[in-house]
Each structure stands twice: as structure tokens, then as C-alpha cells.
Amino acid sequence: MSKLNPKQQEAMTYVSGPLLVLAGAGSGKTSVITQKIAYLIEQCNVPAERITAVTFTNKAAREMKARVSSLMPKEKTRGLTVSTFHQFGLQFLRYELLHTPLKGNFSIMDADDSKRLLMELMMRDNLSGAESRELVGKAIKFISDWKNDLIEPEKAMETLDDPEDMIFATLYALYERNLRAYNAVDFDDLIVLPAKILRENAQLRDKWQNRIRYLLVDEYQDTNTAQYELIKLIVGPTGKFTVVGDDDQSIYAWRGARPENMALLKEDFPKLKVIKLEQNYRSTNRILNAANTVIMNNEHLFEKALWSDKGQGEKIRIINCRNDDDESERVAKEIITHKLRHGNEWEQYAVLYRSNFQARMLEAQLRQLQIPYKLSGGQSFFARSEIKDVMGYLRLILNPEDDSAFLRIVNTPKRGLGPATLEKLGLFSQEHNISLLASCTHGGLSHVLPIKAYSTLKEFGDFIEHYTRELDQHPDPVPLVRQMIDETGYIDFVRSDSKTPQQEKNRLDNIEVLYTSIQALINRAEDDDDKTIDAVIRKLVLLDMLEQQQEEENTNKVNLMTLHAAKGLEFDFVYIMGLEEELLPHRNSIIAETIEEERRLMYVGITRARRELTLTLAAQRRGGGQMRTTTQSRFLEELPEEHLDWPANAKKKKAERDPTVVANEYMSNIKALLKQKNK
């Protein structure tokens, strides 16, 4: 085991009651969690299958698993659960299927599928056109918040003040009804359903509390109400758990995270022990002093101050720019000059910003200077709608039980099937215990639906079944896939749906890239079994595409990303752009008076830097087609002056000094020089 500092050691060995580890940025929290798992197994004789560790991302879960594997032999970790909250919820629903309203082949709707369903429901209620497009985002937010706060559809109305919002409570009820008719769950349900089931079933609760003898939770500050409820129900009154978090890095309130869950822990578990990890292993002390000084302006439940043994380090540079063009140019030139001067790698540099639009000008400057870069947090290739649509067809051909894929493509391109028809189809499939696709070709469906709707669905079902047979074991499947997509009319749909010729070209090019990727996977396969379209599509479906893409692109490039996307990462040289009021802090947070969250975002940005930190701001910035004068961010004023290299501010201060004082100082200096000369 690697050496832990005294506080880390204390956190690892404390197992007698509930524990909150308050882990500052870069304080080695993953080491504490993974070594605690090893300690529980080897020193406390807790069987691995009785330990569960949950976190928020696949990447974090993979890293945790890898670290545990390096600490102890494989046979000792057999049965250990290390997963994301949502993977844990999915596993629970599969185990306890009988206690859910679902059938075994239930589908998981992604955000895109949920959006599509809501759009259709709105159109059915005559909220069509532009108005529904504006409302759908609001509806998704309302429904997700209600779910994460464990509020049932029938209670949703009671939480509203504005009569105009009542429509969302009605939509919530319709949306839930349709989900169940389709035998589907959405992303939120993976947490909400297990929490509800455990809350309502004491026998099941006892079973899971006995099953999980020790629970570890990473990034606890990001939990929402449903996740905290799930934690409480799993650990029970004994509270055999360790949660690790940092209230100063809680930056996801907009998606339901509640930093106040830290305070609730103290209330719900009076014997809670708190251990602070304040030694930082990442940054220099100037960077940490800046982070500490900024975050001190927030109210705190727990006080902490980060420190490091890495020395003072370089001062934090602040660069004032004329406008946003100048800012992008300065940052790009700063990076190339610094790299050439010090012989660094491109990947050591990161540029962070509050909003995605800030990257556009910077990208142009980097391309001009031939600086390689990768853009994180943007849309992945596999998240594009045209790719998801084509993959939907392929998924359904591969697995006729995939109701989620069916729902995505049955009306893409439009086949004249409205939500009412699909709801009846969903109820029919549930009644006969068959998939939605199998229902399309079931003779009994003709008694439920009007003849036109029935004919359309039967034709669609026959079409999919035909290609399922054709593609099975076909020696050259790609031309057949191409033919199938052409026959659906999807390519014509893309052409008519695209708003510009460039968009049309990009979308059609993306589909070509997908065909090429499928062919490449077939060509690379060594086994004949891996050359089938079946095997290839399975491979594509199972991989986390976004992460796969990021890993493939993890080459020597400058990193560009939003401050939100940067959480959990670190870089030697960090640039944060746009230190202006209404940008950082964001205009919405100023209006809503949620500045504290923006300050935490600033804190996260500062603590990404290992060696050097540079902040930039523009005197003018383009907005709404015209240049606007900006005001420098309040966060700049909160930084400790002694740790800053800020030429523009020094110049300004000099200019602002009293002329009489300046004149007197000048005369005194002259007199001192003359005196010295006469000696």
C-alpha cells in the first residue's frame, strides 16, 4: 500500500460509524477510498461481495476498480461492486424486477428519447411548432427535478406557484404513463425507482442492508435528494459508510445536486465523524492561496484550507485584452511561445471557459497557428442525432426486443404514427408480453388500431424482420446496411430536415464515417465470429462511445473545455478565459442570486492548475451582433494581491494615486540623489 498521510490514514481505518471525509481538491481522495476497500477486506474481514462503492462517472468507477485490483489479488476482490449510481440502480431493478412495474426486457430511454416523447405529447395537446420546442427543455427540467425530489405526478401540482407551469404537471403524468406503456425507464428512474421500492418495502430494505455491509460514496457533494435517500435506505440506522466530498466543488445545482446534503448527514447521523484532507498533492502554494482566498467569500458548514509542500511557485498572471478577438489571439500565442521556450508537450496545457461559445474564436486562432487541440464537452460523434438514428435501426435488427431503439426509429423518418397510436401499441405489447416490434406483426393488433395505422406498423415490422434475416451471417454486410438505410427514406429525410447545405453535408458525411467504422471493425476482426454485423453492432452498442472517442483522441493536444467539464482533471499550465461579470459569474447566477455556486466553479478552475495559472479578460466582448463594454469579474478583486502578476492593475493603481503625493515623492527622490552626490 502506498504511504498515506496521518489524516488519510485516519480516514482509512475509521470503520466504527458513519464518516464524512471532507477532501479538498487534489488531496488524494481516490487513494483513501481504494485503500479503505482493501483495508475492509484484508484487516476487517468484510467479504468483497458485501462492499459497494459508488461514484458518478464510468471513468471514475474504472479508475477505482483498477486501483483496487493493483492493491490485492483478484480472488480477494471477487464480488466487489464498484459502479456509478445509475449502474447500481439498473442492477437493483434487474435483481428486484418482481417489485417493479416493469417486464424483463425493459428499455432505458436516453435524454434524446425522452425529449422526443415529450415533444410528441405536447403536439398531441396542441402545443406544437416553435412554442413546443421552447417548452420542451423547461418540461424536461421540471420533470427531472420532480423525480429527483421524489415527488409523484399527482403531487407535482402542489409545488407550483405560477399557473402557466401547471401544464408541466399534466405532462409529467402523461410522460410517466407512456414510459410504463412502453416498458421503459428514463435515466432518473434508475435512482428514483430503487429509492421508492426500498422506502415502501421493509422486507426488501432489510435484505439490502444485510447484503451491503459497507458503503463508500465518492463525490458526495454532487448527490441529489433521490441519491441521498437511496444511500440512507441502503445503510440503515447503523450507518456503516464513508462518504467523500468537498462542498467547495459542488457545481451541479442546475442538474439537481444539493450541497446541503452535507448538513443533512449531521442531522440524520448524529454520530457522524468528520475528517478533513487539506494537504494538496497537485498545486503550488500561490495557486492554493488564491483558491482558498476566493472560496472564503462563501458561507461554509465546514472550514478548511488547502496547503502543499510544492513550494510557492509562479505568480498568477492576469492579462487584460482589448476584446474577445484579442483575448483568443493572446491565449493562442501565449501557449505556443511558452511551449517553445520550455520544451513542453501540448497536452500539458488547458484552456477553460464558462460557456462553450467562448471556444469558437480560440479554435480559429489555434488552427491558424497550427496548434493541435481537442475540444472536450462538445457533442461526441456517437451522440449526433443521425448516428443515433442509424444505430437505432441496427440495434433493432440485432435485438428485436430493444423497445428503446424501436421508439427512436419507428417514426424516423415520419410514418404518420402519433403518440395515441404508439400508446395503444405499448399497451398491446404489455398485455401480450411481447416486444413492440413483435406487436407490429401480431394479427390481434388489427382489432386495436385503425386500418391505416395497423398497415403502417405491419409494413415497418416486416421491413425490420426482412433485414434481420438478410444480414444474419451475410459475408459482406455493409452494402446491405447502406441499402436498408436508403430504403427507409432516411437519407432523403436528412436532406429535407437540414437547415443549411453545410449541415446536410456534415450529417451525410457522419453517416458515411459510421459505415466506414463498421467496415473497419469487420476488417480488423481476427475471428470469423467477430466479422458478423451482429458482433460489430454489439461492440458499438456496448462501448461508451463518448468516452471511447475521448480516449482515442487522448493524444498530444491542447485541452479546451468548460469549467464544468474540467472537474476532476489537472494540467500543468491552465488558462481561464473571460473573467468578466455576466460571464464568470454568469448572468443567470447574478439574476438568480446564486453567486456562491459560480464562486465554487471559479475555485474548481483555479485548482485544476499544477504549476502555472493565467487568467484573461476582455474590455469588450461581442454579444447579440455588437461589441459591448464589459466589467471585470468580482472574483479578480477577491484574489490575494501579493500572489498576482497583473500589469494592467498596477498601472491603473499608479494612475489613480494622488498627484501631490506623487510630486512630493519625486522631489524627495531628487533631494536624496543630490545629497548622495555631494557626499
XYZ file of C-alpha atoms in Angstrom:
679
model
C 0.000 0.000 0.000
C 1.262 3.474 -0.778
C 2.021 5.767 2.066
C -0.902 7.775 3.385
C -0.547 10.964 5.401
C -1.914 10.875 9.016
C -5.350 12.270 8.075
C -5.708 9.885 5.115
C -4.660 7.025 7.411
C -7.301 8.032 9.960
C -9.978 8.106 7.237
C -8.923 4.657 6.020
C -9.014 2.949 9.424
C -12.176 4.562 10.852
C -14.911 1.935 10.356
C -16.906 2.010 13.598
C -19.548 4.538 12.444
C -20.659 6.989 9.759
C -17.777 9.016 8.280
C -17.616 12.149 6.134
C -14.211 12.716 4.548
C -14.002 16.368 3.567
C -11.500 16.068 0.750
C -10.134 19.272 -0.781
C -9.097 19.422 -4.456
C -6.032 17.247 -5.192
C -5.940 15.792 -1.657
C -5.790 12.122 -2.712
C -9.373 11.079 -2.039
C -9.328 8.199 -4.571
C -6.334 6.709 -2.733
C -8.287 6.872 0.535
C -11.373 5.170 -0.951
C -9.454 2.404 -2.731
C -7.135 1.695 0.197
C -10.135 1.672 2.548
C -11.745 -1.036 0.390
C -8.525 -3.083 0.710
C -8.418 -2.373 4.479
C -12.059 -3.527 4.927
C -11.348 -6.792 3.084
C -7.911 -7.613 4.494
C -7.972 -6.148 8.028
C -11.680 -6.110 8.924
C -12.566 -9.395 7.156
C -15.546 -7.857 5.363
C -16.254 -10.082 2.300
C -15.747 -8.210 -1.005
C -19.317 -9.063 -2.145
C -20.630 -7.163 0.909
C -18.864 -3.897 -0.067
C -20.304 -1.394 -2.534
C -18.579 1.761 -3.796
C -20.495 4.243 -5.944
C -19.413 7.295 -7.898
C -20.773 9.465 -10.724
C -18.858 8.644 -13.912
C -17.767 5.482 -15.702
C -14.247 6.862 -15.830
C -14.087 7.329 -12.024
C -15.536 3.835 -11.455
C -12.973 2.286 -13.850
C -10.106 4.116 -12.152
C -11.311 2.959 -8.731
C -11.574 -0.689 -9.887
C -8.099 -0.552 -11.442
C -6.566 0.863 -8.254
C -8.235 -1.763 -6.035
C -7.009 -4.510 -8.410
C -3.434 -3.218 -8.076
C -3.658 -3.385 -4.256
C -4.737 -7.012 -3.812
C -5.138 -10.345 -5.615
C -8.158 -10.893 -7.854
C -9.666 -13.700 -5.750
C -9.984 -11.332 -2.766
C -11.984 -8.719 -4.725
C -14.397 -11.193 -6.323
C -17.978 -9.916 -5.926
C -16.937 -6.324 -5.067
C -19.338 -3.716 -6.523
C -17.701 -0.546 -7.888
C -20.106 1.326 -10.127
C -21.855 4.575 -10.936
C -25.067 5.402 -9.088
C -27.038 4.663 -12.264
C -25.332 1.298 -12.894
C -26.115 0.345 -9.296
C -29.768 1.378 -9.785
C -30.006 -0.674 -13.000
C -28.529 -3.712 -11.253
C -31.044 -3.283 -8.416
C -34.020 -3.097 -10.839
C -32.852 -6.289 -12.566
C -32.466 -8.098 -9.229
C -35.822 -6.906 -7.905
C -37.791 -6.952 -11.166
C -40.821 -8.541 -9.475
C -41.144 -5.489 -7.198
C -41.143 -3.051 -10.141
C -43.860 -2.144 -12.677
C -41.514 -3.428 -15.438
C -41.018 -6.533 -17.612
C -37.631 -8.208 -18.050
C -36.766 -6.638 -21.400
C -37.356 -3.047 -20.248
C -35.546 -0.307 -22.158
C -33.628 2.707 -20.924
C -34.528 5.935 -22.668
C -31.715 8.416 -23.104
C -32.212 12.193 -22.928
C -32.887 12.343 -26.649
C -35.600 9.660 -26.459
C -37.278 11.461 -23.507
C -37.205 14.764 -25.389
C -38.794 13.144 -28.425
C -41.579 11.566 -26.348
C -42.354 14.880 -24.626
C -42.424 16.694 -27.981
C -44.962 14.192 -29.260
C -47.107 14.515 -26.137
C -47.031 18.316 -26.466
C -48.020 18.146 -30.107
C -50.914 15.918 -29.178
C -52.024 18.621 -26.723
C -51.744 21.282 -29.425
C -48.507 22.752 -28.104
C -46.896 22.238 -31.471
C -44.367 24.179 -33.523
C -41.884 26.668 -32.157
C -43.706 27.024 -28.879
C -43.261 23.346 -28.013
C -39.533 23.500 -28.847
C -39.127 26.275 -26.302
C -41.236 24.468 -23.756
C -39.721 21.009 -24.089
C -36.448 21.976 -22.345
C -38.437 23.514 -19.496
C -40.649 20.420 -19.286
C -37.612 18.090 -19.096
C -36.125 20.213 -16.274
C -39.400 20.273 -14.284
C -39.964 16.515 -14.638
C -36.354 15.637 -13.791
C -36.429 17.906 -10.699
C -39.728 16.377 -9.523
C -38.371 12.875 -9.961
C -35.085 13.618 -8.205
C -37.001 15.214 -5.321
C -39.163 12.028 -5.180
C -42.369 13.937 -5.966
C -45.096 11.821 -7.615
C -47.048 13.203 -10.632
C -50.211 13.645 -8.542
C -48.272 15.800 -6.020
C -46.391 17.872 -8.613
C -49.177 20.436 -8.969
C -48.845 21.372 -5.277
C -45.237 22.537 -5.783
C -46.139 25.174 -8.391
C -46.880 28.860 -7.879
C -47.242 30.010 -11.495
C -50.499 28.872 -13.212
C -48.640 28.816 -16.543
C -46.450 26.000 -15.201
C -49.451 23.718 -14.499
C -49.070 22.239 -17.994
C -45.792 20.621 -16.860
C -47.511 18.709 -14.034
C -50.049 17.357 -16.569
C -47.199 16.443 -18.944
C -45.383 14.673 -16.090
C -48.377 12.365 -15.509
C -48.733 11.662 -19.271
C -44.988 11.090 -19.645
C -44.886 8.561 -16.780
C -47.930 6.717 -18.173
C -46.295 6.461 -21.593
C -42.982 5.269 -20.143
C -44.754 2.388 -18.395
C -46.808 1.545 -21.505
C -43.543 1.305 -23.476
C -41.955 -0.787 -20.686
C -39.235 1.836 -20.438
C -37.414 3.862 -17.783
C -35.518 7.112 -18.142
C -32.141 7.975 -16.606
C -33.689 9.479 -13.445
C -35.797 6.332 -12.858
C -32.635 4.283 -12.321
C -32.241 6.075 -8.969
C -35.831 7.046 -8.204
C -37.441 3.593 -8.617
C -34.961 1.748 -6.298
C -35.364 4.534 -3.676
C -39.185 4.262 -3.813
C -39.154 0.455 -3.709
C -36.812 0.370 -0.690
C -38.795 3.077 1.095
C -42.082 1.194 0.666
C -40.874 -2.385 1.295
C -39.379 -3.043 4.754
C -38.524 -6.684 3.928
C -36.577 -5.680 0.834
C -34.884 -2.902 2.788
C -33.635 -5.381 5.418
C -32.418 -7.692 2.655
C -30.288 -4.943 1.017
C -28.987 -3.597 4.331
C -27.731 -7.115 5.121
C -26.387 -7.538 1.616
C -24.336 -4.308 1.719
C -22.279 -4.319 4.922
C -20.241 -1.237 3.957
C -20.983 1.568 1.506
C -18.477 4.091 0.082
C -19.657 7.138 -1.885
C -17.374 9.347 -3.960
C -18.170 12.986 -4.938
C -20.873 13.087 -2.275
C -21.432 16.847 -2.773
C -22.977 16.034 -6.200
C -25.804 13.869 -4.796
C -29.429 14.890 -5.282
C -32.384 14.149 -2.953
C -33.152 10.730 -4.503
C -29.495 9.627 -4.316
C -29.213 10.679 -0.675
C -32.478 8.866 0.120
C -31.098 5.742 -1.593
C -27.883 5.974 0.474
C -29.879 6.276 3.732
C -32.122 3.330 2.842
C -29.129 1.119 1.978
C -27.022 1.877 5.080
C -29.925 1.868 7.549
C -29.658 3.187 11.126
C -26.196 1.674 11.795
C -24.614 3.964 9.220
C -21.676 1.798 8.142
C -20.475 4.116 5.423
C -17.820 6.552 4.241
C -18.810 9.437 2.020
C -16.110 11.551 0.419
C -16.832 15.023 -0.862
C -15.964 18.704 -0.993
C -18.702 21.301 -0.553
C -16.400 23.826 -2.291
C -16.594 21.765 -5.502
C -20.373 21.473 -5.636
C -21.060 22.929 -9.114
C -24.029 20.914 -10.349
C -27.042 22.502 -8.597
C -28.500 23.152 -12.086
C -28.882 19.407 -12.553
C -30.264 18.670 -9.076
C -27.157 18.342 -6.851
C -27.702 19.532 -3.299
C -24.601 20.539 -1.336
C -26.902 20.859 1.693
C -26.858 17.025 1.805
C -23.618 17.545 3.762
C -25.580 19.303 6.518
C -28.321 16.639 6.408
C -25.723 13.972 7.166
C -25.047 15.590 10.546
C -28.775 15.682 11.296
C -29.578 12.144 10.133
C -26.458 10.564 11.627
C -25.679 12.375 14.925
C -22.571 10.179 15.461
C -21.059 11.359 12.148
C -17.281 11.749 12.275
C -15.713 14.402 10.009
C -12.092 14.101 8.810
C -10.565 16.879 6.691
C -7.983 16.215 3.981
C -6.243 19.569 3.461
C -2.832 18.587 2.073
C -2.880 19.109 -1.680
C -0.606 16.944 -3.872
C -1.256 18.854 -7.104
C -0.592 22.588 -6.994
C 1.875 25.206 -5.780
C 1.045 27.302 -2.706
C 0.355 30.508 -4.688
C -2.381 28.680 -6.620
C -3.810 27.201 -3.405
C -3.711 30.571 -1.590
C -5.683 32.078 -4.461
C -8.244 29.244 -4.314
C -8.558 29.475 -0.503
C -8.941 33.282 -0.569
C -11.671 33.227 -3.240
C -13.714 30.448 -1.635
C -13.553 32.107 1.812
C -16.184 34.536 0.491
C -18.752 31.686 0.545
C -20.564 30.550 3.676
C -19.228 27.245 4.968
C -20.588 24.411 7.017
C -17.031 23.038 7.376
C -13.947 25.277 7.248
C -10.798 24.006 5.525
C -7.627 25.459 3.954
C -5.565 23.662 1.323
C -1.753 23.626 1.597
C 1.065 21.995 -0.330
C 4.734 21.105 0.046
C 5.419 22.034 -3.602
C 6.766 25.499 -2.799
C 5.431 28.984 -3.651
C 5.535 28.621 -7.429
C 4.945 31.279 -10.087
C 2.645 34.236 -9.550
C -0.822 34.042 -11.098
C -0.812 36.089 -14.285
C -3.786 38.249 -15.241
C -3.920 39.542 -18.827
C -6.233 42.390 -19.833
C -7.241 42.243 -23.522
C -8.909 44.817 -25.788
C -11.683 42.498 -26.976
C -12.552 38.806 -27.358
C -10.604 38.530 -30.667
C -7.517 39.913 -28.955
C -8.085 37.560 -25.987
C -8.178 34.440 -28.214
C -5.103 35.576 -30.123
C -3.183 36.308 -26.881
C -4.009 32.916 -25.361
C -3.023 31.017 -28.535
C 0.272 32.933 -28.873
C 0.991 32.625 -25.132
C 0.657 28.828 -25.369
C 2.895 28.420 -28.447
C 5.564 30.793 -27.039
C 5.558 29.104 -23.613
C 5.772 25.642 -25.165
C 8.696 26.533 -27.443
C 10.541 28.347 -24.638
C 10.247 25.468 -22.145
C 10.133 22.450 -24.480
C 6.799 21.215 -23.068
C 4.182 18.938 -24.618
C 0.886 20.348 -25.966
C -1.133 18.107 -23.629
C 0.287 19.930 -20.582
C -1.841 22.981 -21.496
C -5.562 23.515 -20.849
C -7.838 26.437 -21.649
C -11.010 26.639 -19.539
C -14.067 28.831 -20.033
C -17.579 29.290 -18.619
C -19.580 28.746 -21.835
C -18.966 26.689 -24.983
C -19.298 29.695 -27.348
C -16.013 31.108 -25.972
C -14.096 28.326 -27.707
C -15.090 29.305 -31.275
C -12.680 32.215 -31.747
C -9.954 30.413 -29.869
C -10.301 27.378 -32.180
C -9.838 29.641 -35.212
C -6.644 31.118 -33.700
C -5.238 27.688 -32.789
C -5.929 26.361 -36.290
C -4.242 29.437 -37.800
C -1.121 28.816 -35.704
C -1.320 25.059 -36.425
C -1.623 24.236 -32.722
C -3.241 20.787 -32.234
C -6.160 20.809 -29.810
C -9.053 18.689 -28.615
C -12.415 20.044 -27.614
C -13.994 18.252 -24.623
C -17.575 18.587 -23.541
C -18.744 19.179 -27.078
C -21.040 16.705 -28.812
C -19.458 13.315 -29.402
C -19.714 11.649 -32.798
C -21.984 8.943 -31.411
C -24.256 11.472 -29.720
C -25.232 13.087 -33.055
C -28.881 12.523 -33.956
C -28.181 10.996 -37.425
C -25.736 8.472 -35.906
C -28.168 7.567 -33.109
C -30.930 7.096 -35.702
C -28.890 4.751 -37.929
C -27.626 2.921 -34.833
C -31.283 2.645 -33.721
C -32.108 0.691 -36.916
C -29.066 -1.535 -36.457
C -29.824 -2.104 -32.750
C -33.380 -3.184 -33.535
C -32.231 -5.577 -36.260
C -29.756 -7.058 -33.817
C -32.227 -7.232 -30.936
C -35.936 -7.200 -31.845
C -36.653 -6.847 -28.084
C -34.975 -3.404 -27.908
C -38.065 -1.268 -27.368
C -35.993 1.897 -26.863
C -34.442 1.540 -30.345
C -37.912 0.817 -31.771
C -39.343 4.011 -30.256
C -36.473 6.044 -31.648
C -36.871 4.953 -35.260
C -40.493 3.862 -35.757
C -41.384 7.423 -36.738
C -37.984 8.477 -38.113
C -38.491 9.426 -40.868
C -42.158 10.338 -40.256
C -44.610 7.496 -40.917
C -47.722 9.265 -39.645
C -47.754 7.475 -36.268
C -48.893 9.733 -33.430
C -48.473 9.269 -29.626
C -52.023 7.869 -29.296
C -51.186 5.032 -31.753
C -47.882 4.307 -30.025
C -49.531 4.305 -26.594
C -52.065 1.695 -27.823
C -49.190 -0.310 -29.321
C -47.349 -0.140 -25.986
C -50.395 -1.347 -24.038
C -50.945 -4.174 -26.562
C -47.313 -5.351 -26.240
C -47.578 -5.245 -22.446
C -50.869 -7.184 -22.473
C -49.427 -9.907 -24.753
C -45.981 -9.817 -23.086
C -44.144 -9.309 -26.392
C -41.838 -6.595 -27.738
C -43.126 -3.541 -29.600
C -41.638 -4.879 -32.841
C -43.307 -8.297 -32.420
C -46.619 -6.488 -31.743
C -46.400 -4.800 -35.189
C -46.781 -8.152 -36.978
C -49.241 -9.687 -34.471
C -52.640 -10.335 -36.091
C -54.505 -9.161 -32.968
C -53.204 -5.607 -33.399
C -55.619 -5.052 -36.297
C -58.531 -5.165 -33.784
C -56.970 -2.407 -31.658
C -55.826 0.129 -34.251
C -57.397 1.848 -37.280
C -56.525 0.035 -40.518
C -54.113 2.730 -41.773
C -52.038 2.765 -38.544
C -52.058 -1.045 -38.409
C -50.885 -1.334 -42.050
C -48.051 1.169 -41.462
C -46.821 -0.704 -38.364
C -47.100 -4.127 -40.068
C -45.116 -2.854 -43.043
C -42.441 -1.485 -40.697
C -42.282 -4.771 -38.722
C -41.965 -6.834 -41.924
C -39.213 -4.494 -43.169
C -37.106 -4.925 -39.991
C -37.670 -8.721 -39.910
C -36.599 -8.950 -43.581
C -33.271 -7.239 -42.904
C -32.730 -9.233 -39.703
C -32.826 -12.384 -41.883
C -30.784 -10.845 -44.720
C -27.999 -9.535 -42.527
C -27.648 -12.705 -40.482
C -24.274 -14.245 -41.365
C -24.002 -12.175 -44.564
C -20.366 -12.210 -45.754
C -20.414 -8.512 -46.779
C -22.982 -6.718 -44.589
C -22.037 -3.027 -45.124
C -23.615 -2.624 -48.643
C -26.740 -4.257 -47.215
C -26.793 -1.798 -44.274
C -26.418 1.048 -46.770
C -29.290 -0.338 -48.866
C -31.522 -0.685 -45.793
C -30.963 2.912 -44.653
C -31.632 4.156 -48.221
C -34.877 2.154 -48.369
C -36.162 3.687 -45.133
C -36.093 7.093 -46.817
C -33.771 8.315 -44.038
C -31.198 9.896 -46.387
C -33.961 11.945 -48.092
C -35.239 12.882 -44.628
C -31.768 14.202 -43.636
C -31.630 16.272 -46.826
C -35.060 17.852 -46.265
C -34.553 18.280 -42.484
C -31.153 20.046 -42.716
C -31.339 23.824 -42.319
C -28.271 24.630 -44.474
C -26.317 22.853 -47.262
C -23.331 22.633 -44.887
C -25.415 20.940 -42.192
C -26.722 18.463 -44.787
C -23.163 17.689 -45.939
C -21.917 17.238 -42.327
C -24.762 14.872 -41.433
C -24.376 12.741 -44.576
C -20.584 12.662 -44.054
C -21.147 11.446 -40.469
C -23.301 8.548 -41.740
C -20.512 7.658 -44.221
C -17.998 7.682 -41.338
C -20.251 5.237 -39.441
C -20.368 2.848 -42.424
C -16.571 3.097 -42.682
C -16.204 2.375 -38.929
C -18.380 -0.749 -39.241
C -16.316 -1.942 -42.226
C -13.047 -1.225 -40.366
C -14.197 -3.264 -37.335
C -15.065 -6.167 -39.666
C -11.694 -5.934 -41.431
C -9.794 -5.782 -38.126
C -11.594 -8.783 -36.622
C -9.380 -11.871 -36.433
C -12.156 -14.364 -35.704
C -14.880 -15.151 -38.253
C -17.420 -14.836 -35.413
C -16.326 -11.225 -34.878
C -16.817 -10.347 -38.558
C -20.610 -10.627 -38.444
C -22.753 -7.493 -38.369
C -24.155 -8.889 -35.103
C -20.783 -8.874 -33.395
C -19.824 -5.447 -34.748
C -23.053 -3.717 -33.719
C -22.853 -5.327 -30.278
C -19.384 -3.929 -29.936
C -20.531 -0.461 -30.959
C -23.600 -0.540 -28.688
C -21.758 -1.799 -25.621
C -18.944 0.710 -25.735
C -19.439 4.039 -24.048
C -18.998 5.999 -27.212
C -18.285 9.384 -25.740
C -15.559 8.013 -23.552
C -14.214 5.867 -26.354
C -13.878 8.921 -28.528
C -12.162 10.884 -25.781
C -9.704 8.060 -25.206
C -8.968 7.744 -28.916
C -8.276 11.445 -29.036
C -6.068 11.427 -25.948
C -3.034 12.397 -27.983
C -0.617 15.297 -27.612
C -3.051 18.212 -27.958
C -4.029 21.380 -26.059
C -7.149 20.729 -23.971
C -10.150 23.043 -24.445
C -13.136 22.595 -22.131
C -15.748 24.294 -19.956
C -15.081 24.736 -16.255
C -17.797 22.152 -15.535
C -16.108 19.591 -17.814
C -12.715 20.221 -16.155
C -13.786 18.966 -12.724
C -11.685 16.012 -11.616
C -8.886 16.811 -14.133
C -5.485 18.512 -13.701
C -2.965 20.161 -16.040
C 0.454 21.778 -15.641
C -0.475 25.085 -17.308
C -4.050 26.386 -17.103
C -5.635 29.423 -18.781
C -9.098 30.577 -17.662
C -10.743 32.948 -20.155
C -13.486 35.524 -19.746
C -13.092 36.827 -16.172
C -15.962 39.303 -16.586
C -19.253 39.985 -14.854
C -22.154 38.213 -16.608
C -19.759 35.602 -17.975
C -17.939 34.401 -14.853
C -20.048 34.813 -12.727
C -22.704 34.016 -15.313
C -25.517 36.482 -15.906
C -28.158 33.880 -14.857
C -26.492 33.371 -11.476
C -26.377 37.137 -10.836
C -30.121 37.389 -11.569
C -30.958 34.271 -9.517
C -28.532 35.305 -6.726
C -26.649 32.000 -6.910
C -23.197 33.590 -6.958
C -21.890 31.054 -4.443
C -22.119 28.244 -6.991
C -20.251 30.381 -9.551
C -17.558 31.062 -6.962
C -17.237 27.302 -6.430
C -16.848 26.979 -10.207
C -14.025 29.545 -10.095
C -12.450 27.534 -7.245
C -12.639 24.354 -9.336
C -10.980 26.185 -12.258
C -8.113 27.545 -10.122
C -7.413 24.152 -8.522
C -7.007 22.391 -11.914
C -3.567 24.050 -12.294
C -0.454 22.218 -11.127
C 2.333 24.708 -11.948
C 1.052 27.920 -13.575
C -2.278 29.712 -13.825
C -3.172 32.538 -16.219
C -6.493 34.446 -16.185
C -7.714 36.615 -19.069
C -10.454 39.206 -19.547
C -11.630 41.389 -22.428
C -12.603 45.076 -22.182
C -15.152 44.480 -24.965
C -16.966 41.321 -25.999
C -19.229 40.529 -28.908
C -22.843 39.806 -27.954
C -26.042 39.942 -29.989
C -24.114 41.054 -33.080
C -22.420 44.083 -31.469
C -19.430 44.855 -29.269
C -20.290 45.528 -25.654
C -18.149 47.043 -22.930
C -17.566 44.582 -20.069
C -16.966 44.856 -16.317
C -14.166 42.800 -14.779
C -15.257 39.848 -12.659
C -15.693 40.322 -8.914
C -13.599 37.158 -8.496
C -10.496 39.043 -9.662
C -10.902 41.504 -6.775
C -11.122 38.562 -4.372
C -7.711 37.182 -5.354
C -4.744 37.826 -2.979
C -2.789 40.731 -4.479
C 0.621 39.508 -3.268
C 0.311 36.385 -5.427
C -0.659 38.190 -8.647
C 1.255 39.414 -11.667
C -1.291 41.904 -13.045
C 0.411 44.713 -15.032
C -2.823 46.486 -16.035
C -3.942 46.703 -12.403
C -0.571 48.019 -11.203
C -0.651 50.661 -13.965
C -4.208 51.619 -13.046
C -3.326 51.946 -9.356
C -0.356 54.118 -10.221
C -2.569 56.389 -12.334
C -5.127 56.645 -9.542
C -2.618 57.899 -6.948
C -2.855 61.475 -5.591
C -0.695 63.767 -7.868
C 0.511 65.782 -4.816
C 1.810 62.592 -3.147
C 3.494 61.515 -6.405
C 5.130 65.008 -6.788
C 6.369 65.011 -3.170
C 7.833 61.507 -3.623
C 9.571 62.670 -6.811
C 11.086 65.725 -5.032
C 12.228 63.565 -2.110
C 13.972 61.166 -4.502
C 15.726 64.078 -6.289
C 16.922 65.534 -2.931
C 18.172 62.104 -1.823
C 20.162 61.707 -5.066
C 21.728 65.205 -4.749
C 22.654 64.545 -1.119
C 24.280 61.284 -2.130
C 26.220 63.057 -4.921
C 27.525 65.787 -2.601
C 28.934 63.276 -0.086
